[in-house]
Each structure stands twice: as structure tokens, then as C-alpha cells.
Amino acid sequence: MTATSTDSSSPQNVLGQPLVVCGCEPMTGWYRNGFCQTDAADLGQHSICCVMTDQFLSYSKAQGNDLSTPVPAFQFKGLQPGDHWCVCAPRWKQAYDDGMAPPVRLEATEDTALHVVSIDQLKEHAYQGTD
């Protein structure tokens, strides 16, 4: 798998460039291919690449979506702070509204997220790390 796709039909990120991989350890994305790429069947719209924080993992669990507890039946080890994960755009917006939004990797966030959140909201939480 490459870090970006050069296919002319490849998804774009919120910066108008080819979408790059969000994370592969653990494997994320609607397609479980590392990309926050969605389609019409993805009712949750897993399009925002986030860097997990203790605060967001606790918040998500309190909202009924426990991302930190392992689920061996699905080969899911549970997320830890620092992991990169495709978060549903409506859930990220809810966390944003509640002051709990995790950092966002803009280059790995699909442009479809802009139907739910603004580029300014995403940039406000842009991840500043190098990984």
C-alpha cells in the first residue's frame, strides 16, 4: 500500500490534495485499509483522521462508543493515546461542540467531512506532530 493514491478517481483531502494514509497500526478506516475514505454505505462517515487523546477516548466512551477497550472477536486491540483513527464526522463535530475534539491530521481527512464541519473548525484542531 502506498501513502497516497495517484488514481484519478482517488479521494481528496480537505486541503484539495490526494488523501494520505491515516493509520495502519491499528488498521483504521471504513474499508480497513488505513485511509479515512468513505462511501454512501458508510452511514457514520468515518472521514476525519484524528490523533487519539485520553480526553477524547474518555469522552467517546461516555457517549457510548468505547474505542479503548479491546474486542478480540474483531481483532481490535483498543485505541491508546497517540493512535491515529478515522472518526465519524458527526461524532467529531459533537466533540468539537462539547470542547472535546481530538487533533486532526488534515492531509488524511477526506473532503467529505466538509459536509459536516468547516475547514476552519478542522484547522483549529490541526495536529502539529510529525507522525
mmCIF file of N, CA and C in Angstrom, residues 12-123:
data_model
loop_
_atom_site.group_PDB
_atom_site.id
_atom_site.type_symbol
_atom_site.label_atom_id
_atom_site.label_comp_id
_atom_site.label_asym_id
_atom_site.label_seq_id
_atom_site.Cartn_x
_atom_site.Cartn_y
_atom_site.Cartn_z
ATOM 1 N N GLN A 12 -9.981 12.959 -2.233
ATOM 2 C CA GLN A 12 -9.202 14.154 -1.913
ATOM 3 C C GLN A 12 -9.307 14.450 -0.420
ATOM 4 N N ASN A 13 -8.282 15.108 0.099
ATOM 5 C CA ASN A 13 -8.347 15.534 1.493
ATOM 6 C C ASN A 13 -8.949 16.936 1.576
ATOM 7 N N VAL A 14 -9.110 17.434 2.776
ATOM 8 C CA VAL A 14 -9.736 18.741 2.988
ATOM 9 C C VAL A 14 -8.874 19.897 2.494
ATOM 10 N N LEU A 15 -7.631 19.607 2.116
ATOM 11 C CA LEU A 15 -6.731 20.626 1.568
ATOM 12 C C LEU A 15 -6.731 20.608 0.036
ATOM 13 N N GLY A 16 -7.581 19.742 -0.553
ATOM 14 C CA GLY A 16 -7.684 19.646 -2.001
ATOM 15 C C GLY A 16 -6.581 18.829 -2.649
ATOM 16 N N GLN A 17 -5.915 18.005 -1.883
ATOM 17 C CA GLN A 17 -4.832 17.155 -2.377
ATOM 18 C C GLN A 17 -5.241 15.694 -2.219
ATOM 19 N N PRO A 18 -4.469 14.759 -2.821
ATOM 20 C CA PRO A 18 -4.797 13.336 -2.639
ATOM 21 C C PRO A 18 -4.766 12.945 -1.161
ATOM 22 N N LEU A 19 -5.743 12.150 -0.775
ATOM 23 C CA LEU A 19 -5.847 11.670 0.597
ATOM 24 C C LEU A 19 -4.652 10.777 0.922
ATOM 25 N N VAL A 20 -4.069 10.945 2.108
ATOM 26 C CA VAL A 20 -2.957 10.095 2.546
ATOM 27 C C VAL A 20 -3.446 9.165 3.660
ATOM 28 N N VAL A 21 -2.644 8.166 3.950
ATOM 29 C CA VAL A 21 -2.978 7.181 4.975
ATOM 30 C C VAL A 21 -3.122 7.852 6.330
ATOM 31 N N CYS A 22 -4.144 7.448 7.063
ATOM 32 C CA CYS A 22 -4.343 7.925 8.432
ATOM 33 C C CYS A 22 -3.564 7.049 9.404
ATOM 34 N N GLY A 23 -3.778 5.743 9.332
ATOM 35 C CA GLY A 23 -3.093 4.847 10.249
ATOM 36 C C GLY A 23 -3.318 3.387 9.935
ATOM 37 N N CYS A 24 -2.286 2.603 10.168
ATOM 38 C CA CYS A 24 -2.363 1.165 9.899
ATOM 39 C C CYS A 24 -2.082 0.319 11.136
ATOM 40 N N GLU A 25 -1.744 0.949 12.236
ATOM 41 C CA GLU A 25 -1.471 0.203 13.469
ATOM 42 C C GLU A 25 -2.091 0.945 14.640
ATOM 43 N N PRO A 26 -3.327 0.684 14.962
ATOM 44 C CA PRO A 26 -4.187 -0.341 14.370
ATOM 45 C C PRO A 26 -4.762 0.109 13.021
ATOM 46 N N MET A 27 -5.183 -0.860 12.223
ATOM 47 C CA MET A 27 -5.756 -0.571 10.902
ATOM 48 C C MET A 27 -7.077 0.170 11.091
ATOM 49 N N THR A 28 -7.219 1.269 10.389
ATOM 50 C CA THR A 28 -8.406 2.104 10.532
ATOM 51 C C THR A 28 -9.105 2.290 9.198
ATOM 52 N N GLY A 29 -10.206 3.006 9.229
ATOM 53 C CA GLY A 29 -10.948 3.366 8.030
ATOM 54 C C GLY A 29 -12.156 2.474 7.788
ATOM 55 N N TRP A 30 -13.122 3.019 7.093
ATOM 56 C CA TRP A 30 -14.333 2.295 6.723
ATOM 57 C C TRP A 30 -13.974 1.013 5.972
ATOM 58 N N TYR A 31 -12.964 1.096 5.107
ATOM 59 C CA TYR A 31 -12.526 -0.072 4.336
ATOM 60 C C TYR A 31 -11.443 -0.868 5.054
ATOM 61 N N ARG A 32 -11.025 -0.425 6.226
ATOM 62 C CA ARG A 32 -9.925 -1.031 6.985
ATOM 63 C C ARG A 32 -8.677 -1.177 6.105
ATOM 64 N N ASN A 33 -8.370 -0.050 5.417
ATOM 65 C CA ASN A 33 -7.180 -0.002 4.566
ATOM 66 C C ASN A 33 -6.233 1.122 4.986
ATOM 67 N N GLY A 34 -6.526 1.747 6.116
ATOM 68 C CA GLY A 34 -5.675 2.815 6.625
ATOM 69 C C GLY A 34 -6.106 4.211 6.208
ATOM 70 N N PHE A 35 -7.007 4.318 5.243
ATOM 71 C CA PHE A 35 -7.469 5.615 4.748
ATOM 72 C C PHE A 35 -8.830 5.968 5.341
ATOM 73 N N CYS A 36 -9.075 7.251 5.579
ATOM 74 C CA CYS A 36 -10.380 7.735 6.030
ATOM 75 C C CYS A 36 -11.245 8.027 4.807
ATOM 76 N N GLN A 37 -11.400 7.021 3.999
ATOM 77 C CA GLN A 37 -12.178 7.102 2.762
ATOM 78 C C GLN A 37 -13.545 6.494 3.017
ATOM 79 N N THR A 38 -14.584 7.168 2.559
ATOM 80 C CA THR A 38 -15.948 6.703 2.803
ATOM 81 C C THR A 38 -16.688 6.481 1.495
ATOM 82 N N ASP A 39 -17.887 5.949 1.636
ATOM 83 C CA ASP A 39 -18.803 5.820 0.503
ATOM 84 C C ASP A 39 -20.224 5.934 1.056
ATOM 85 N N ALA A 40 -21.209 5.817 0.191
ATOM 86 C CA ALA A 40 -22.601 6.007 0.607
ATOM 87 C C ALA A 40 -23.049 4.988 1.656
ATOM 88 N N ALA A 41 -22.424 3.822 1.694
ATOM 89 C CA ALA A 41 -22.797 2.795 2.672
ATOM 90 C C ALA A 41 -22.291 3.120 4.075
ATOM 91 N N ASP A 42 -21.333 4.020 4.183
ATOM 92 C CA ASP A 42 -20.756 4.397 5.481
ATOM 93 C C ASP A 42 -21.643 5.454 6.124
ATOM 94 N N LEU A 43 -22.664 5.004 6.819
ATOM 95 C CA LEU A 43 -23.618 5.933 7.412
ATOM 96 C C LEU A 43 -22.998 6.791 8.510
ATOM 97 N N GLY A 44 -21.908 6.331 9.119
ATOM 98 C CA GLY A 44 -21.234 7.100 10.149
ATOM 99 C C GLY A 44 -20.287 8.139 9.593
ATOM 100 N N GLN A 45 -19.926 8.015 8.335
ATOM 101 C CA GLN A 45 -18.993 8.906 7.652
ATOM 102 C C GLN A 45 -17.665 9.005 8.400
ATOM 103 N N HIS A 46 -16.906 7.901 8.383
ATOM 104 C CA HIS A 46 -15.599 7.793 9.049
ATOM 105 C C HIS A 46 -14.544 8.536 8.238
ATOM 106 N N SER A 47 -14.600 9.852 8.227
ATOM 107 C CA SER A 47 -13.786 10.640 7.297
ATOM 108 C C SER A 47 -12.734 11.536 7.952
ATOM 109 N N ILE A 48 -12.732 11.664 9.263
ATOM 110 C CA ILE A 48 -11.795 12.582 9.923
ATOM 111 C C ILE A 48 -10.689 11.793 10.613
ATOM 112 N N CYS A 49 -9.457 12.012 10.163
ATOM 113 C CA CYS A 49 -8.296 11.340 10.744
ATOM 114 C C CYS A 49 -7.876 12.082 12.003
ATOM 115 N N CYS A 50 -7.984 11.393 13.134
ATOM 116 C CA CYS A 50 -7.686 12.006 14.426
ATOM 117 C C CYS A 50 -6.537 11.306 15.118
ATOM 118 N N VAL A 51 -5.873 12.054 15.964
ATOM 119 C CA VAL A 51 -4.858 11.509 16.853
ATOM 120 C C VAL A 51 -5.527 11.385 18.216
ATOM 121 N N MET A 52 -5.621 10.158 18.702
ATOM 122 C CA MET A 52 -6.332 9.896 19.943
ATOM 123 C C MET A 52 -5.645 10.555 21.147
ATOM 124 N N THR A 53 -6.483 11.037 22.053
ATOM 125 C CA THR A 53 -6.029 11.605 23.319
ATOM 126 C C THR A 53 -6.812 10.910 24.441
ATOM 127 N N ASP A 54 -6.270 10.935 25.648
ATOM 128 C CA ASP A 54 -7.007 10.389 26.796
ATOM 129 C C ASP A 54 -8.368 11.057 26.909
ATOM 130 N N GLN A 55 -8.382 12.379 26.726
ATOM 131 C CA GLN A 55 -9.613 13.157 26.870
ATOM 132 C C GLN A 55 -10.677 12.685 25.875
ATOM 133 N N PHE A 56 -10.287 12.519 24.594
ATOM 134 C CA PHE A 56 -11.273 12.107 23.600
ATOM 135 C C PHE A 56 -11.716 10.663 23.816
ATOM 136 N N LEU A 57 -10.787 9.778 24.164
ATOM 137 C CA LEU A 57 -11.168 8.382 24.404
ATOM 138 C C LEU A 57 -12.170 8.283 25.555
ATOM 139 N N SER A 58 -11.979 9.044 26.605
ATOM 140 C CA SER A 58 -12.927 9.062 27.731
ATOM 141 C C SER A 58 -14.263 9.647 27.299
ATOM 142 N N TYR A 59 -14.201 10.734 26.528
ATOM 143 C CA TYR A 59 -15.413 11.370 26.026
ATOM 144 C C TYR A 59 -16.205 10.403 25.146
ATOM 145 N N SER A 60 -15.518 9.758 24.216
ATOM 146 C CA SER A 60 -16.182 8.837 23.306
ATOM 147 C C SER A 60 -16.844 7.689 24.076
ATOM 148 N N LYS A 61 -16.138 7.165 25.055
ATOM 149 C CA LYS A 61 -16.700 6.088 25.881
ATOM 150 C C LYS A 61 -17.957 6.562 26.594
ATOM 151 N N ALA A 62 -17.933 7.772 27.122
ATOM 152 C CA ALA A 62 -19.094 8.330 27.820
ATOM 153 C C ALA A 62 -20.281 8.533 26.879
ATOM 154 N N GLN A 63 -19.998 8.679 25.578
ATOM 155 C CA GLN A 63 -21.056 8.852 24.589
ATOM 156 C C GLN A 63 -21.566 7.507 24.057
ATOM 157 N N GLY A 64 -20.989 6.409 24.562
ATOM 158 C CA GLY A 64 -21.438 5.078 24.155
ATOM 159 C C GLY A 64 -20.598 4.420 23.081
ATOM 160 N N ASN A 65 -19.460 5.017 22.743
ATOM 161 C CA ASN A 65 -18.576 4.425 21.730
ATOM 162 C C ASN A 65 -17.205 4.198 22.375
ATOM 163 N N ASP A 66 -17.046 3.040 22.989
ATOM 164 C CA ASP A 66 -15.817 2.701 23.695
ATOM 165 C C ASP A 66 -14.747 2.268 22.695
ATOM 166 N N LEU A 67 -13.801 3.150 22.442
ATOM 167 C CA LEU A 67 -12.724 2.871 21.493
ATOM 168 C C LEU A 67 -11.467 2.334 22.166
ATOM 169 N N SER A 68 -11.433 2.346 23.480
ATOM 170 C CA SER A 68 -10.205 1.958 24.181
ATOM 171 C C SER A 68 -10.198 0.520 24.694
ATOM 172 N N THR A 69 -11.348 -0.103 24.793
ATOM 173 C CA THR A 69 -11.413 -1.480 25.283
ATOM 174 C C THR A 69 -11.206 -2.463 24.138
ATOM 175 N N PRO A 70 -10.285 -3.422 24.306
ATOM 176 C CA PRO A 70 -10.064 -4.432 23.266
ATOM 177 C C PRO A 70 -11.322 -5.269 22.997
ATOM 178 N N VAL A 71 -11.490 -5.640 21.715
ATOM 179 C CA VAL A 71 -12.564 -6.537 21.305
ATOM 180 C C VAL A 71 -11.908 -7.628 20.456
ATOM 181 N N PRO A 72 -11.396 -8.678 21.117
ATOM 182 C CA PRO A 72 -10.660 -9.729 20.398
ATOM 183 C C PRO A 72 -11.440 -10.381 19.258
ATOM 184 N N ALA A 73 -12.749 -10.494 19.391
ATOM 185 C CA ALA A 73 -13.559 -11.120 18.340
ATOM 186 C C ALA A 73 -13.434 -10.389 17.011
ATOM 187 N N PHE A 74 -13.093 -9.094 17.062
ATOM 188 C CA PHE A 74 -12.918 -8.290 15.850
ATOM 189 C C PHE A 74 -11.458 -7.913 15.629
ATOM 190 N N GLN A 75 -10.554 -8.619 16.306
ATOM 191 C CA GLN A 75 -9.119 -8.331 16.231
ATOM 192 C C GLN A 75 -8.829 -6.851 16.514
ATOM 193 N N PHE A 76 -9.575 -6.296 17.456
ATOM 194 C CA PHE A 76 -9.412 -4.892 17.824
ATOM 195 C C PHE A 76 -8.737 -4.828 19.181
ATOM 196 N N LYS A 77 -7.548 -4.241 19.227
ATOM 197 C CA LYS A 77 -6.759 -4.190 20.455
ATOM 198 C C LYS A 77 -7.133 -3.022 21.362
ATOM 199 N N GLY A 78 -8.009 -2.156 20.889
ATOM 200 C CA GLY A 78 -8.348 -0.962 21.654
ATOM 201 C C GLY A 78 -7.363 0.151 21.331
ATOM 202 N N LEU A 79 -7.849 1.366 21.313
ATOM 203 C CA LEU A 79 -7.005 2.506 20.976
ATOM 204 C C LEU A 79 -6.333 3.085 22.207
ATOM 205 N N GLN A 80 -5.171 3.639 21.982
ATOM 206 C CA GLN A 80 -4.378 4.287 23.017
ATOM 207 C C GLN A 80 -4.115 5.734 22.585
ATOM 208 N N PRO A 81 -3.826 6.615 23.527
ATOM 209 C CA PRO A 81 -3.437 7.976 23.151
ATOM 210 C C PRO A 81 -2.263 7.918 22.160
ATOM 211 N N GLY A 82 -2.359 8.738 21.129
ATOM 212 C CA GLY A 82 -1.333 8.766 20.086
ATOM 213 C C GLY A 82 -1.687 7.955 18.860
ATOM 214 N N ASP A 83 -2.612 6.997 18.985
ATOM 215 C CA ASP A 83 -3.045 6.221 17.825
ATOM 216 C C ASP A 83 -3.792 7.131 16.853
ATOM 217 N N HIS A 84 -3.692 6.824 15.567
ATOM 218 C CA HIS A 84 -4.416 7.563 14.535
ATOM 219 C C HIS A 84 -5.631 6.738 14.149
ATOM 220 N N TRP A 85 -6.784 7.390 14.060
ATOM 221 C CA TRP A 85 -8.036 6.662 13.853
ATOM 222 C C TRP A 85 -9.017 7.517 13.064
ATOM 223 N N CYS A 86 -9.759 6.896 12.162
ATOM 224 C CA CYS A 86 -10.792 7.588 11.386
ATOM 225 C C CYS A 86 -12.047 7.715 12.239
ATOM 226 N N VAL A 87 -12.386 8.927 12.586
ATOM 227 C CA VAL A 87 -13.538 9.217 13.433
ATOM 228 C C VAL A 87 -14.696 9.681 12.558
ATOM 229 N N CYS A 88 -15.905 9.305 12.952
ATOM 230 C CA CYS A 88 -17.100 9.746 12.227
ATOM 231 C C CYS A 88 -17.210 11.270 12.311
ATOM 232 N N ALA A 89 -17.477 11.897 11.177
ATOM 233 C CA ALA A 89 -17.567 13.356 11.140
ATOM 234 C C ALA A 89 -18.613 13.900 12.119
ATOM 235 N N PRO A 90 -19.819 13.313 12.194
ATOM 236 C CA PRO A 90 -20.791 13.837 13.164
ATOM 237 C C PRO A 90 -20.314 13.688 14.618
ATOM 238 N N ARG A 91 -19.600 12.602 14.937
ATOM 239 C CA ARG A 91 -19.082 12.424 16.308
ATOM 240 C C ARG A 91 -17.997 13.470 16.593
ATOM 241 N N TRP A 92 -17.120 13.725 15.607
ATOM 242 C CA TRP A 92 -16.087 14.743 15.811
ATOM 243 C C TRP A 92 -16.735 16.104 16.037
ATOM 244 N N LYS A 93 -17.769 16.416 15.255
ATOM 245 C CA LYS A 93 -18.479 17.697 15.396
ATOM 246 C C LYS A 93 -19.120 17.801 16.773
ATOM 247 N N GLN A 94 -19.700 16.705 17.259
ATOM 248 C CA GLN A 94 -20.276 16.688 18.598
ATOM 249 C C GLN A 94 -19.191 16.955 19.639
ATOM 250 N N ALA A 95 -18.052 16.292 19.490
ATOM 251 C CA ALA A 95 -16.931 16.501 20.417
ATOM 252 C C ALA A 95 -16.433 17.948 20.330
ATOM 253 N N TYR A 96 -16.388 18.477 19.118
ATOM 254 C CA TYR A 96 -15.980 19.878 18.927
ATOM 255 C C TYR A 96 -16.929 20.814 19.685
ATOM 256 N N ASP A 97 -18.219 20.591 19.488
ATOM 257 C CA ASP A 97 -19.216 21.442 20.146
ATOM 258 C C ASP A 97 -19.116 21.349 21.673
ATOM 259 N N ASP A 98 -18.671 20.195 22.172
ATOM 260 C CA ASP A 98 -18.542 19.978 23.611
ATOM 261 C C ASP A 98 -17.140 20.319 24.137
ATOM 262 N N GLY A 99 -16.282 20.862 23.260
ATOM 263 C CA GLY A 99 -14.934 21.228 23.672
ATOM 264 C C GLY A 99 -14.009 20.043 23.896
ATOM 265 N N MET A 100 -14.279 18.910 23.231
ATOM 266 C CA MET A 100 -13.518 17.683 23.457
ATOM 267 C C MET A 100 -12.905 17.112 22.172
ATOM 268 N N ALA A 101 -12.883 17.879 21.103
ATOM 269 C CA ALA A 101 -12.412 17.360 19.812
ATOM 270 C C ALA A 101 -10.924 17.012 19.852
ATOM 271 N N PRO A 102 -10.566 15.854 19.291
ATOM 272 C CA PRO A 102 -9.153 15.468 19.228
ATOM 273 C C PRO A 102 -8.453 16.162 18.057
ATOM 274 N N PRO A 103 -7.127 16.172 18.068
ATOM 275 C CA PRO A 103 -6.372 16.749 16.949
ATOM 276 C C PRO A 103 -6.681 16.016 15.643
ATOM 277 N N VAL A 104 -6.594 16.763 14.544
ATOM 278 C CA VAL A 104 -6.944 16.261 13.214
ATOM 279 C C VAL A 104 -5.726 16.311 12.295
ATOM 280 N N ARG A 105 -5.500 15.229 11.560
ATOM 281 C CA ARG A 105 -4.487 15.219 10.502
ATOM 282 C C ARG A 105 -5.205 15.619 9.210
ATOM 283 N N LEU A 106 -5.063 16.865 8.819
ATOM 284 C CA LEU A 106 -5.784 17.412 7.674
ATOM 285 C C LEU A 106 -5.490 16.662 6.382
ATOM 286 N N GLU A 107 -4.227 16.290 6.170
ATOM 287 C CA GLU A 107 -3.840 15.622 4.928
ATOM 288 C C GLU A 107 -4.451 14.223 4.795
ATOM 289 N N ALA A 108 -4.936 13.666 5.915
ATOM 290 C CA ALA A 108 -5.524 12.333 5.916
ATOM 291 C C ALA A 108 -7.032 12.370 6.181
ATOM 292 N N THR A 109 -7.620 13.565 6.160
ATOM 293 C CA THR A 109 -9.063 13.736 6.384
ATOM 294 C C THR A 109 -9.746 13.953 5.043
ATOM 295 N N GLU A 110 -10.683 13.066 4.732
ATOM 296 C CA GLU A 110 -11.371 13.137 3.437
ATOM 297 C C GLU A 110 -12.225 14.398 3.338
ATOM 298 N N ASP A 111 -12.277 14.954 2.140
ATOM 299 C CA ASP A 111 -13.009 16.210 1.924
ATOM 300 C C ASP A 111 -14.503 16.101 2.194
ATOM 301 N N THR A 112 -15.043 14.885 2.232
ATOM 302 C CA THR A 112 -16.470 14.731 2.540
ATOM 303 C C THR A 112 -16.794 15.207 3.957
ATOM 304 N N ALA A 113 -15.790 15.286 4.828
ATOM 305 C CA ALA A 113 -16.007 15.786 6.186
ATOM 306 C C ALA A 113 -16.521 17.222 6.165
ATOM 307 N N LEU A 114 -16.211 17.944 5.089
ATOM 308 C CA LEU A 114 -16.619 19.349 4.991
ATOM 309 C C LEU A 114 -18.127 19.514 4.831
ATOM 310 N N HIS A 115 -18.848 18.401 4.646
ATOM 311 C CA HIS A 115 -20.314 18.465 4.628
ATOM 312 C C HIS A 115 -20.862 18.575 6.050
ATOM 313 N N VAL A 116 -20.011 18.265 7.043
ATOM 314 C CA VAL A 116 -20.440 18.244 8.441
ATOM 315 C C VAL A 116 -19.747 19.319 9.271
ATOM 316 N N VAL A 117 -18.478 19.559 8.997
ATOM 317 C CA VAL A 117 -17.686 20.539 9.743
ATOM 318 C C VAL A 117 -17.009 21.486 8.764
ATOM 319 N N SER A 118 -16.590 22.632 9.251
ATOM 320 C CA SER A 118 -15.922 23.596 8.372
ATOM 321 C C SER A 118 -14.411 23.362 8.365
ATOM 322 N N ILE A 119 -13.773 23.835 7.326
ATOM 323 C CA ILE A 119 -12.313 23.747 7.257
ATOM 324 C C ILE A 119 -11.696 24.535 8.405
ATOM 325 N N ASP A 120 -12.309 25.629 8.807
ATOM 326 C CA ASP A 120 -11.779 26.417 9.926
ATOM 327 C C ASP A 120 -11.832 25.636 11.236
ATOM 328 N N GLN A 121 -12.921 24.900 11.454
ATOM 329 C CA GLN A 121 -13.012 24.070 12.661
ATOM 330 C C GLN A 121 -11.922 23.003 12.660
ATOM 331 N N LEU A 122 -11.702 22.383 11.506
ATOM 332 C CA LEU A 122 -10.660 21.357 11.405
ATOM 333 C C LEU A 122 -9.274 21.967 11.607
ATOM 334 N N LYS A 123 -9.020 23.095 10.963
ATOM 335 C CA LYS A 123 -7.713 23.744 11.098
ATOM 336 C C LYS A 123 -7.447 24.179 12.533
#
